[in-house]
């Protein structure tokens, strides 16, 4: 830098070189201090959401498994009481599922998130607050709900990718679908709503699912948001019955 601006001979050149040298030394001192400060500031900043390869922003229902296949999806957890019980039933029946998690729940129970991943299930972003009216909120609100939850879930999972995004109550918008898809999360719908969150009996849940299976492959259950003992018992009944009907189990297409 000094060679670029100073003269190569004469008093003026010497003086100029000295000035430049002093300036360079000062720059090094201050830039060093700035580097330390910037590093400290950066360490305080939250991690940005991971940027996986973009996916199709359309809402998916179809299974990635050919033939007669179902996608089991589990919403609103993880929950320390019910998620382990759901995982136990799925393991017993050798069925994989997509767990659509609430960000703060995942942050509070990282051990459960890791168990879900270790068992071969997939992760889905179900926002921060499960606001079923978020399709009427600002884009900045939608962005925070989706991206902050994604980061919480991936941090809790130890870095495993969140592969899907499900809007609470189906409150998708074109903006939220594209935002999620740009971050590698395929918007995920459902075809069969078990109504397990409505407090009905196990028989009611069972009959609802059986009656609606002709609607399509993606089936919605819950492991959070309340007493899910009926969900657990329903899965114990329905999964073997589904196999008897010739169904296999896959994941939603990406």
PDB file of C-alpha atoms in Angstrom:
ATOM      1  CA  UNK A   1       0.000   0.000   0.000  1.00  0.00           C
ATOM      2  CA  UNK A   2       2.900   2.416   0.844  1.00  0.00           C
ATOM      3  CA  UNK A   3       4.589   1.577  -2.456  1.00  0.00           C
ATOM      4  CA  UNK A   4       1.431   2.440  -4.324  1.00  0.00           C
ATOM      5  CA  UNK A   5       1.109   5.993  -3.026  1.00  0.00           C
ATOM      6  CA  UNK A   6       4.694   7.196  -2.091  1.00  0.00           C
ATOM      7  CA  UNK A   7       7.472   8.575  -4.318  1.00  0.00           C
ATOM      8  CA  UNK A   8      10.478   6.368  -4.858  1.00  0.00           C
ATOM      9  CA  UNK A   9      13.050   9.192  -4.266  1.00  0.00           C
ATOM     10  CA  UNK A  10      13.470  12.603  -2.691  1.00  0.00           C
ATOM     11  CA  UNK A  11      12.377  14.238   0.539  1.00  0.00           C
ATOM     12  CA  UNK A  12       8.778  14.412  -0.510  1.00  0.00           C
ATOM     13  CA  UNK A  13       8.852  10.729  -1.315  1.00  0.00           C
ATOM     14  CA  UNK A  14      10.366   9.864   2.076  1.00  0.00           C
ATOM     15  CA  UNK A  15       7.895  12.014   3.938  1.00  0.00           C
ATOM     16  CA  UNK A  16       4.979  10.606   2.008  1.00  0.00           C
ATOM     17  CA  UNK A  17       6.162   7.061   2.616  1.00  0.00           C
ATOM     18  CA  UNK A  18       6.448   7.770   6.339  1.00  0.00           C
ATOM     19  CA  UNK A  19       2.946   9.178   6.474  1.00  0.00           C
ATOM     20  CA  UNK A  20       1.564   6.201   4.594  1.00  0.00           C
ATOM     21  CA  UNK A  21       3.444   3.783   6.854  1.00  0.00           C
ATOM     22  CA  UNK A  22       2.010   5.421   9.957  1.00  0.00           C
ATOM     23  CA  UNK A  23      -1.462   5.341   8.450  1.00  0.00           C
ATOM     24  CA  UNK A  24      -1.074   1.683   7.591  1.00  0.00           C
ATOM     25  CA  UNK A  25       0.046   0.892  11.117  1.00  0.00           C
ATOM     26  CA  UNK A  26      -2.948   2.739  12.508  1.00  0.00           C
ATOM     27  CA  UNK A  27      -5.237   0.887  10.134  1.00  0.00           C
ATOM     28  CA  UNK A  28      -3.878  -2.452  11.315  1.00  0.00           C
ATOM     29  CA  UNK A  29      -4.389  -1.503  14.937  1.00  0.00           C
ATOM     30  CA  UNK A  30      -7.952  -0.325  14.467  1.00  0.00           C
ATOM     31  CA  UNK A  31      -8.920  -3.090  12.059  1.00  0.00           C
ATOM     32  CA  UNK A  32      -7.650  -5.649  14.553  1.00  0.00           C
ATOM     33  CA  UNK A  33      -9.798  -4.143  17.266  1.00  0.00           C
ATOM     34  CA  UNK A  34     -12.744  -4.047  14.892  1.00  0.00           C
ATOM     35  CA  UNK A  35     -12.312  -7.724  14.036  1.00  0.00           C
ATOM     36  CA  UNK A  36     -12.484  -8.718  17.686  1.00  0.00           C
ATOM     37  CA  UNK A  37     -15.591  -6.588  18.208  1.00  0.00           C
ATOM     38  CA  UNK A  38     -17.274  -7.930  15.057  1.00  0.00           C
ATOM     39  CA  UNK A  39     -16.572 -11.502  16.062  1.00  0.00           C
ATOM     40  CA  UNK A  40     -18.066 -10.876  19.479  1.00  0.00           C
ATOM     41  CA  UNK A  41     -21.117  -9.239  17.940  1.00  0.00           C
ATOM     42  CA  UNK A  42     -21.526 -12.062  15.429  1.00  0.00           C
ATOM     43  CA  UNK A  43     -21.399 -14.636  18.203  1.00  0.00           C
ATOM     44  CA  UNK A  44     -24.376 -12.937  19.833  1.00  0.00           C
ATOM     45  CA  UNK A  45     -26.489 -13.084  16.675  1.00  0.00           C
ATOM     46  CA  UNK A  46     -28.956 -15.961  16.232  1.00  0.00           C
ATOM     47  CA  UNK A  47     -28.113 -18.509  13.581  1.00  0.00           C
ATOM     48  CA  UNK A  48     -29.790 -17.980  10.256  1.00  0.00           C
ATOM     49  CA  UNK A  49     -32.181 -20.586   8.918  1.00  0.00           C
ATOM     50  CA  UNK A  50     -30.449 -23.177   6.792  1.00  0.00           C
ATOM     51  CA  UNK A  51     -30.664 -22.711   3.048  1.00  0.00           C
ATOM     52  CA  UNK A  52     -31.384 -26.105   1.537  1.00  0.00           C
ATOM     53  CA  UNK A  53     -32.064 -26.449  -2.189  1.00  0.00           C
ATOM     54  CA  UNK A  54     -35.423 -24.943  -3.202  1.00  0.00           C
ATOM     55  CA  UNK A  55     -38.335 -27.312  -3.765  1.00  0.00           C
ATOM     56  CA  UNK A  56     -41.724 -27.147  -5.483  1.00  0.00           C
ATOM     57  CA  UNK A  57     -43.921 -24.523  -3.715  1.00  0.00           C
ATOM     58  CA  UNK A  58     -47.196 -26.290  -4.528  1.00  0.00           C
ATOM     59  CA  UNK A  59     -48.974 -28.065  -1.656  1.00  0.00           C
ATOM     60  CA  UNK A  60     -48.149 -31.767  -1.749  1.00  0.00           C
ATOM     61  CA  UNK A  61     -50.432 -34.657  -0.831  1.00  0.00           C
ATOM     62  CA  UNK A  62     -49.055 -37.490  -2.963  1.00  0.00           C
ATOM     63  CA  UNK A  63     -46.783 -40.197  -1.582  1.00  0.00           C
ATOM     64  CA  UNK A  64     -43.253 -40.833  -2.805  1.00  0.00           C
ATOM     65  CA  UNK A  65     -44.000 -44.552  -2.622  1.00  0.00           C
ATOM     66  CA  UNK A  66     -45.596 -46.092  -5.700  1.00  0.00           C
ATOM     67  CA  UNK A  67     -48.776 -48.105  -5.523  1.00  0.00           C
ATOM     68  CA  UNK A  68     -51.245 -48.230  -2.661  1.00  0.00           C
ATOM     69  CA  UNK A  69     -49.556 -46.007  -0.119  1.00  0.00           C
ATOM     70  CA  UNK A  70     -50.266 -43.669   2.798  1.00  0.00           C
ATOM     71  CA  UNK A  71     -48.360 -40.818   4.443  1.00  0.00           C
ATOM     72  CA  UNK A  72     -48.795 -40.672   8.222  1.00  0.00           C
ATOM     73  CA  UNK A  73     -48.313 -37.155   9.633  1.00  0.00           C
ATOM     74  CA  UNK A  74     -48.211 -36.180  13.310  1.00  0.00           C
ATOM     75  CA  UNK A  75     -48.793 -32.549  14.365  1.00  0.00           C
ATOM     76  CA  UNK A  76     -48.284 -30.106  17.242  1.00  0.00           C
ATOM     77  CA  UNK A  77     -45.508 -31.810  19.211  1.00  0.00           C
ATOM     78  CA  UNK A  78     -43.121 -32.824  20.374  1.00  0.00           C
ATOM     79  CA  UNK A  79     -44.774 -33.597  23.691  1.00  0.00           C
ATOM     80  CA  UNK A  80     -42.902 -35.376  26.510  1.00  0.00           C
ATOM     81  CA  UNK A  81     -45.891 -37.584  27.327  1.00  0.00           C
ATOM     82  CA  UNK A  82     -47.386 -38.445  23.945  1.00  0.00           C
ATOM     83  CA  UNK A  83     -44.551 -38.296  21.422  1.00  0.00           C
ATOM     84  CA  UNK A  84     -42.702 -41.268  22.966  1.00  0.00           C
ATOM     85  CA  UNK A  85     -45.926 -43.289  22.942  1.00  0.00           C
ATOM     86  CA  UNK A  86     -46.581 -42.449  19.297  1.00  0.00           C
ATOM     87  CA  UNK A  87     -42.994 -43.352  18.443  1.00  0.00           C
ATOM     88  CA  UNK A  88     -43.442 -46.685  20.204  1.00  0.00           C
ATOM     89  CA  UNK A  89     -46.525 -47.562  18.150  1.00  0.00           C
ATOM     90  CA  UNK A  90     -44.839 -46.541  14.901  1.00  0.00           C
ATOM     91  CA  UNK A  91     -41.775 -48.621  15.754  1.00  0.00           C
ATOM     92  CA  UNK A  92     -43.906 -51.655  16.583  1.00  0.00           C
ATOM     93  CA  UNK A  93     -45.679 -51.395  13.223  1.00  0.00           C
ATOM     94  CA  UNK A  94     -42.495 -50.457  11.312  1.00  0.00           C
ATOM     95  CA  UNK A  95     -44.136 -47.294   9.962  1.00  0.00           C
ATOM     96  CA  UNK A  96     -42.338 -44.009   9.271  1.00  0.00           C
ATOM     97  CA  UNK A  97     -44.108 -40.675   9.652  1.00  0.00           C
ATOM     98  CA  UNK A  98     -43.668 -36.929   9.250  1.00  0.00           C
ATOM     99  CA  UNK A  99     -43.669 -34.998  12.539  1.00  0.00           C
ATOM    100  CA  UNK A 100     -44.913 -31.425  12.103  1.00  0.00           C
ATOM    101  CA  UNK A 101     -43.413 -29.622  15.084  1.00  0.00           C
ATOM    102  CA  UNK A 102     -44.087 -26.334  16.842  1.00  0.00           C
ATOM    103  CA  UNK A 103     -40.802 -24.419  17.101  1.00  0.00           C
ATOM    104  CA  UNK A 104     -40.807 -23.665  20.869  1.00  0.00           C
ATOM    105  CA  UNK A 105     -41.882 -27.247  21.613  1.00  0.00           C
ATOM    106  CA  UNK A 106     -38.919 -28.548  19.640  1.00  0.00           C
ATOM    107  CA  UNK A 107     -36.599 -26.124  21.418  1.00  0.00           C
ATOM    108  CA  UNK A 108     -37.930 -27.263  24.810  1.00  0.00           C
ATOM    109  CA  UNK A 109     -37.560 -30.978  23.996  1.00  0.00           C
ATOM    110  CA  UNK A 110     -34.497 -31.481  21.785  1.00  0.00           C
ATOM    111  CA  UNK A 111     -34.100 -35.045  23.036  1.00  0.00           C
ATOM    112  CA  UNK A 112     -37.469 -35.949  21.524  1.00  0.00           C
ATOM    113  CA  UNK A 113     -36.636 -34.249  18.230  1.00  0.00           C
ATOM    114  CA  UNK A 114     -33.435 -36.275  18.031  1.00  0.00           C
ATOM    115  CA  UNK A 115     -35.381 -39.469  18.816  1.00  0.00           C
ATOM    116  CA  UNK A 116     -37.757 -38.741  15.947  1.00  0.00           C
ATOM    117  CA  UNK A 117     -34.847 -38.270  13.549  1.00  0.00           C
ATOM    118  CA  UNK A 118     -32.928 -41.300  14.840  1.00  0.00           C
ATOM    119  CA  UNK A 119     -35.985 -43.494  14.251  1.00  0.00           C
ATOM    120  CA  UNK A 120     -36.032 -42.534  10.565  1.00  0.00           C
ATOM    121  CA  UNK A 121     -38.985 -40.154  10.613  1.00  0.00           C
ATOM    122  CA  UNK A 122     -38.980 -36.771   8.856  1.00  0.00           C
ATOM    123  CA  UNK A 123     -39.390 -33.250  10.210  1.00  0.00           C
ATOM    124  CA  UNK A 124     -41.934 -30.588   9.290  1.00  0.00           C
ATOM    125  CA  UNK A 125     -42.130 -26.922  10.311  1.00  0.00           C
ATOM    126  CA  UNK A 126     -45.510 -26.140  11.920  1.00  0.00           C
ATOM    127  CA  UNK A 127     -44.617 -22.514  12.882  1.00  0.00           C
ATOM    128  CA  UNK A 128     -43.920 -20.811  16.203  1.00  0.00           C
ATOM    129  CA  UNK A 129     -47.408 -20.250  17.572  1.00  0.00           C
ATOM    130  CA  UNK A 130     -49.828 -22.358  15.528  1.00  0.00           C
ATOM    131  CA  UNK A 131     -51.726 -19.244  14.451  1.00  0.00           C
ATOM    132  CA  UNK A 132     -54.531 -20.525  12.205  1.00  0.00           C
ATOM    133  CA  UNK A 133     -55.179 -16.980  11.035  1.00  0.00           C
ATOM    134  CA  UNK A 134     -51.655 -16.283   9.866  1.00  0.00           C
ATOM    135  CA  UNK A 135     -52.813 -16.156   6.247  1.00  0.00           C
ATOM    136  CA  UNK A 136     -54.379 -12.790   7.194  1.00  0.00           C
ATOM    137  CA  UNK A 137     -51.186 -11.487   8.810  1.00  0.00           C
ATOM    138  CA  UNK A 138     -48.297  -9.520   7.299  1.00  0.00           C
ATOM    139  CA  UNK A 139     -45.527 -11.151   5.314  1.00  0.00           C
ATOM    140  CA  UNK A 140     -43.054 -10.227   8.042  1.00  0.00           C
ATOM    141  CA  UNK A 141     -45.230 -12.072  10.573  1.00  0.00           C
ATOM    142  CA  UNK A 142     -45.432 -15.133   8.333  1.00  0.00           C
ATOM    143  CA  UNK A 143     -41.685 -15.049   7.741  1.00  0.00           C
ATOM    144  CA  UNK A 144     -40.883 -14.977  11.457  1.00  0.00           C
ATOM    145  CA  UNK A 145     -43.349 -17.770  12.197  1.00  0.00           C
ATOM    146  CA  UNK A 146     -41.876 -20.032   9.534  1.00  0.00           C
ATOM    147  CA  UNK A 147     -38.154 -19.279   9.575  1.00  0.00           C
ATOM    148  CA  UNK A 148     -37.700 -18.985  13.337  1.00  0.00           C
ATOM    149  CA  UNK A 149     -39.521 -22.273  13.834  1.00  0.00           C
ATOM    150  CA  UNK A 150     -37.396 -23.952  11.166  1.00  0.00           C
ATOM    151  CA  UNK A 151     -34.242 -22.824  12.923  1.00  0.00           C
ATOM    152  CA  UNK A 152     -35.481 -24.003  16.321  1.00  0.00           C
ATOM    153  CA  UNK A 153     -36.384 -27.437  14.980  1.00  0.00           C
ATOM    154  CA  UNK A 154     -33.121 -27.894  13.084  1.00  0.00           C
ATOM    155  CA  UNK A 155     -31.080 -26.754  16.091  1.00  0.00           C
ATOM    156  CA  UNK A 156     -32.967 -29.187  18.333  1.00  0.00           C
ATOM    157  CA  UNK A 157     -32.418 -31.956  15.783  1.00  0.00           C
ATOM    158  CA  UNK A 158     -28.687 -31.379  15.722  1.00  0.00           C
ATOM    159  CA  UNK A 159     -28.793 -30.066  12.164  1.00  0.00           C
ATOM    160  CA  UNK A 160     -31.159 -32.537  10.494  1.00  0.00           C
ATOM    161  CA  UNK A 161     -33.099 -30.858   7.706  1.00  0.00           C
ATOM    162  CA  UNK A 162     -36.724 -29.815   8.061  1.00  0.00           C
ATOM    163  CA  UNK A 163     -38.154 -31.113   4.788  1.00  0.00           C
ATOM    164  CA  UNK A 164     -41.770 -29.891   4.916  1.00  0.00           C
ATOM    165  CA  UNK A 165     -43.845 -26.914   6.008  1.00  0.00           C
ATOM    166  CA  UNK A 166     -47.463 -27.266   7.134  1.00  0.00           C
ATOM    167  CA  UNK A 167     -49.462 -24.102   7.778  1.00  0.00           C
ATOM    168  CA  UNK A 168     -51.614 -24.276  10.939  1.00  0.00           C
ATOM    169  CA  UNK A 169     -55.162 -25.076   9.925  1.00  0.00           C
ATOM    170  CA  UNK A 170     -54.070 -25.023   6.293  1.00  0.00           C
ATOM    171  CA  UNK A 171     -53.552 -21.229   6.413  1.00  0.00           C
ATOM    172  CA  UNK A 172     -51.166 -21.152   3.464  1.00  0.00           C
ATOM    173  CA  UNK A 173     -50.529 -18.079   1.339  1.00  0.00           C
ATOM    174  CA  UNK A 174     -48.608 -17.807  -1.941  1.00  0.00           C
ATOM    175  CA  UNK A 175     -45.942 -15.920  -0.001  1.00  0.00           C
ATOM    176  CA  UNK A 176     -45.601 -18.516   2.768  1.00  0.00           C
ATOM    177  CA  UNK A 177     -45.495 -21.394   0.306  1.00  0.00           C
ATOM    178  CA  UNK A 178     -42.714 -19.786  -1.727  1.00  0.00           C
ATOM    179  CA  UNK A 179     -40.795 -18.736   1.379  1.00  0.00           C
ATOM    180  CA  UNK A 180     -40.864 -22.287   2.743  1.00  0.00           C
ATOM    181  CA  UNK A 181     -40.037 -23.846  -0.619  1.00  0.00           C
ATOM    182  CA  UNK A 182     -37.075 -21.503  -1.114  1.00  0.00           C
ATOM    183  CA  UNK A 183     -35.715 -22.838   2.197  1.00  0.00           C
ATOM    184  CA  UNK A 184     -36.107 -26.454   1.091  1.00  0.00           C
ATOM    185  CA  UNK A 185     -39.454 -27.146   2.810  1.00  0.00           C
ATOM    186  CA  UNK A 186     -42.239 -28.546   0.623  1.00  0.00           C
ATOM    187  CA  UNK A 187     -45.663 -27.208   1.637  1.00  0.00           C
ATOM    188  CA  UNK A 188     -47.600 -30.150   3.060  1.00  0.00           C
ATOM    189  CA  UNK A 189     -51.356 -30.602   3.070  1.00  0.00           C
ATOM    190  CA  UNK A 190     -53.556 -33.490   4.160  1.00  0.00           C
ATOM    191  CA  UNK A 191     -56.389 -35.567   2.745  1.00  0.00           C
ATOM    192  CA  UNK A 192     -57.673 -37.363   5.833  1.00  0.00           C
ATOM    193  CA  UNK A 193     -58.271 -35.496   9.085  1.00  0.00           C
ATOM    194  CA  UNK A 194     -58.613 -37.977  11.939  1.00  0.00           C
ATOM    195  CA  UNK A 195     -60.324 -35.310  14.111  1.00  0.00           C
ATOM    196  CA  UNK A 196     -58.358 -36.702  17.051  1.00  0.00           C
ATOM    197  CA  UNK A 197     -58.030 -33.152  18.451  1.00  0.00           C
ATOM    198  CA  UNK A 198     -61.795 -32.773  18.821  1.00  0.00           C
ATOM    199  CA  UNK A 199     -62.028 -35.061  21.832  1.00  0.00           C
ATOM    200  CA  UNK A 200     -64.050 -37.827  20.203  1.00  0.00           C
ATOM    201  CA  UNK A 201     -63.851 -41.467  21.213  1.00  0.00           C
ATOM    202  CA  UNK A 202     -61.384 -43.903  19.747  1.00  0.00           C
ATOM    203  CA  UNK A 203     -64.236 -45.479  17.782  1.00  0.00           C
ATOM    204  CA  UNK A 204     -65.090 -42.086  16.282  1.00  0.00           C
ATOM    205  CA  UNK A 205     -61.495 -41.429  15.247  1.00  0.00           C
ATOM    206  CA  UNK A 206     -61.218 -44.923  13.830  1.00  0.00           C
ATOM    207  CA  UNK A 207     -64.399 -44.637  11.757  1.00  0.00           C
ATOM    208  CA  UNK A 208     -63.493 -41.137  10.511  1.00  0.00           C
ATOM    209  CA  UNK A 209     -60.144 -42.284   9.147  1.00  0.00           C
ATOM    210  CA  UNK A 210     -61.556 -45.415   7.539  1.00  0.00           C
ATOM    211  CA  UNK A 211     -64.316 -43.433   5.850  1.00  0.00           C
ATOM    212  CA  UNK A 212     -61.983 -40.739   4.498  1.00  0.00           C
ATOM    213  CA  UNK A 213     -59.085 -42.836   3.192  1.00  0.00           C
ATOM    214  CA  UNK A 214     -60.510 -42.636  -0.313  1.00  0.00           C
ATOM    215  CA  UNK A 215     -59.843 -38.871  -0.217  1.00  0.00           C
ATOM    216  CA  UNK A 216     -56.105 -39.345  -0.636  1.00  0.00           C
ATOM    217  CA  UNK A 217     -52.928 -40.630   0.964  1.00  0.00           C
ATOM    218  CA  UNK A 218     -51.916 -38.071   3.610  1.00  0.00           C
ATOM    219  CA  UNK A 219     -53.429 -38.730   7.034  1.00  0.00           C
ATOM    220  CA  UNK A 220     -53.365 -36.221   9.906  1.00  0.00           C
ATOM    221  CA  UNK A 221     -52.946 -37.125  13.590  1.00  0.00           C
ATOM    222  CA  UNK A 222     -51.632 -35.160  16.595  1.00  0.00           C
ATOM    223  CA  UNK A 223     -49.097 -35.839  19.351  1.00  0.00           C
ATOM    224  CA  UNK A 224     -49.366 -32.404  21.023  1.00  0.00           C
ATOM    225  CA  UNK A 225     -51.877 -29.855  22.235  1.00  0.00           C
ATOM    226  CA  UNK A 226     -53.663 -31.963  24.844  1.00  0.00           C
ATOM    227  CA  UNK A 227     -54.484 -35.494  25.916  1.00  0.00           C
ATOM    228  CA  UNK A 228     -53.540 -37.723  22.976  1.00  0.00           C
ATOM    229  CA  UNK A 229     -54.257 -41.086  24.561  1.00  0.00           C
ATOM    230  CA  UNK A 230     -57.034 -41.601  22.011  1.00  0.00           C
ATOM    231  CA  UNK A 231     -54.606 -40.891  19.191  1.00  0.00           C
ATOM    232  CA  UNK A 232     -52.206 -43.518  20.488  1.00  0.00           C
ATOM    233  CA  UNK A 233     -54.954 -46.117  20.769  1.00  0.00           C
ATOM    234  CA  UNK A 234     -56.316 -45.188  17.342  1.00  0.00           C
ATOM    235  CA  UNK A 235     -52.900 -45.667  15.743  1.00  0.00           C
ATOM    236  CA  UNK A 236     -52.607 -49.042  17.455  1.00  0.00           C
ATOM    237  CA  UNK A 237     -55.871 -50.044  15.757  1.00  0.00           C
ATOM    238  CA  UNK A 238     -55.548 -48.320  12.408  1.00  0.00           C
ATOM    239  CA  UNK A 239     -51.993 -49.091  11.333  1.00  0.00           C
ATOM    240  CA  UNK A 240     -52.477 -52.898  11.324  1.00  0.00           C
ATOM    241  CA  UNK A 241     -55.843 -52.456   9.621  1.00  0.00           C
ATOM    242  CA  UNK A 242     -54.276 -50.267   6.923  1.00  0.00           C
ATOM    243  CA  UNK A 243     -51.717 -52.976   6.235  1.00  0.00           C
ATOM    244  CA  UNK A 244     -54.493 -55.553   5.986  1.00  0.00           C
ATOM    245  CA  UNK A 245     -56.134 -53.362   3.332  1.00  0.00           C
ATOM    246  CA  UNK A 246     -52.947 -53.552   1.277  1.00  0.00           C
ATOM    247  CA  UNK A 247     -51.542 -50.140   2.102  1.00  0.00           C
ATOM    248  CA  UNK A 248     -47.851 -49.401   2.437  1.00  0.00           C
ATOM    249  CA  UNK A 249     -46.351 -46.281   3.987  1.00  0.00           C
ATOM    250  CA  UNK A 250     -44.193 -43.614   2.427  1.00  0.00           C
ATOM    251  CA  UNK A 251     -43.382 -39.936   2.762  1.00  0.00           C
ATOM    252  CA  UNK A 252     -44.971 -37.016   0.920  1.00  0.00           C
ATOM    253  CA  UNK A 253     -43.229 -36.184  -2.338  1.00  0.00           C
ATOM    254  CA  UNK A 254     -40.589 -33.498  -2.273  1.00  0.00           C
TER     255      UNK A 254
END
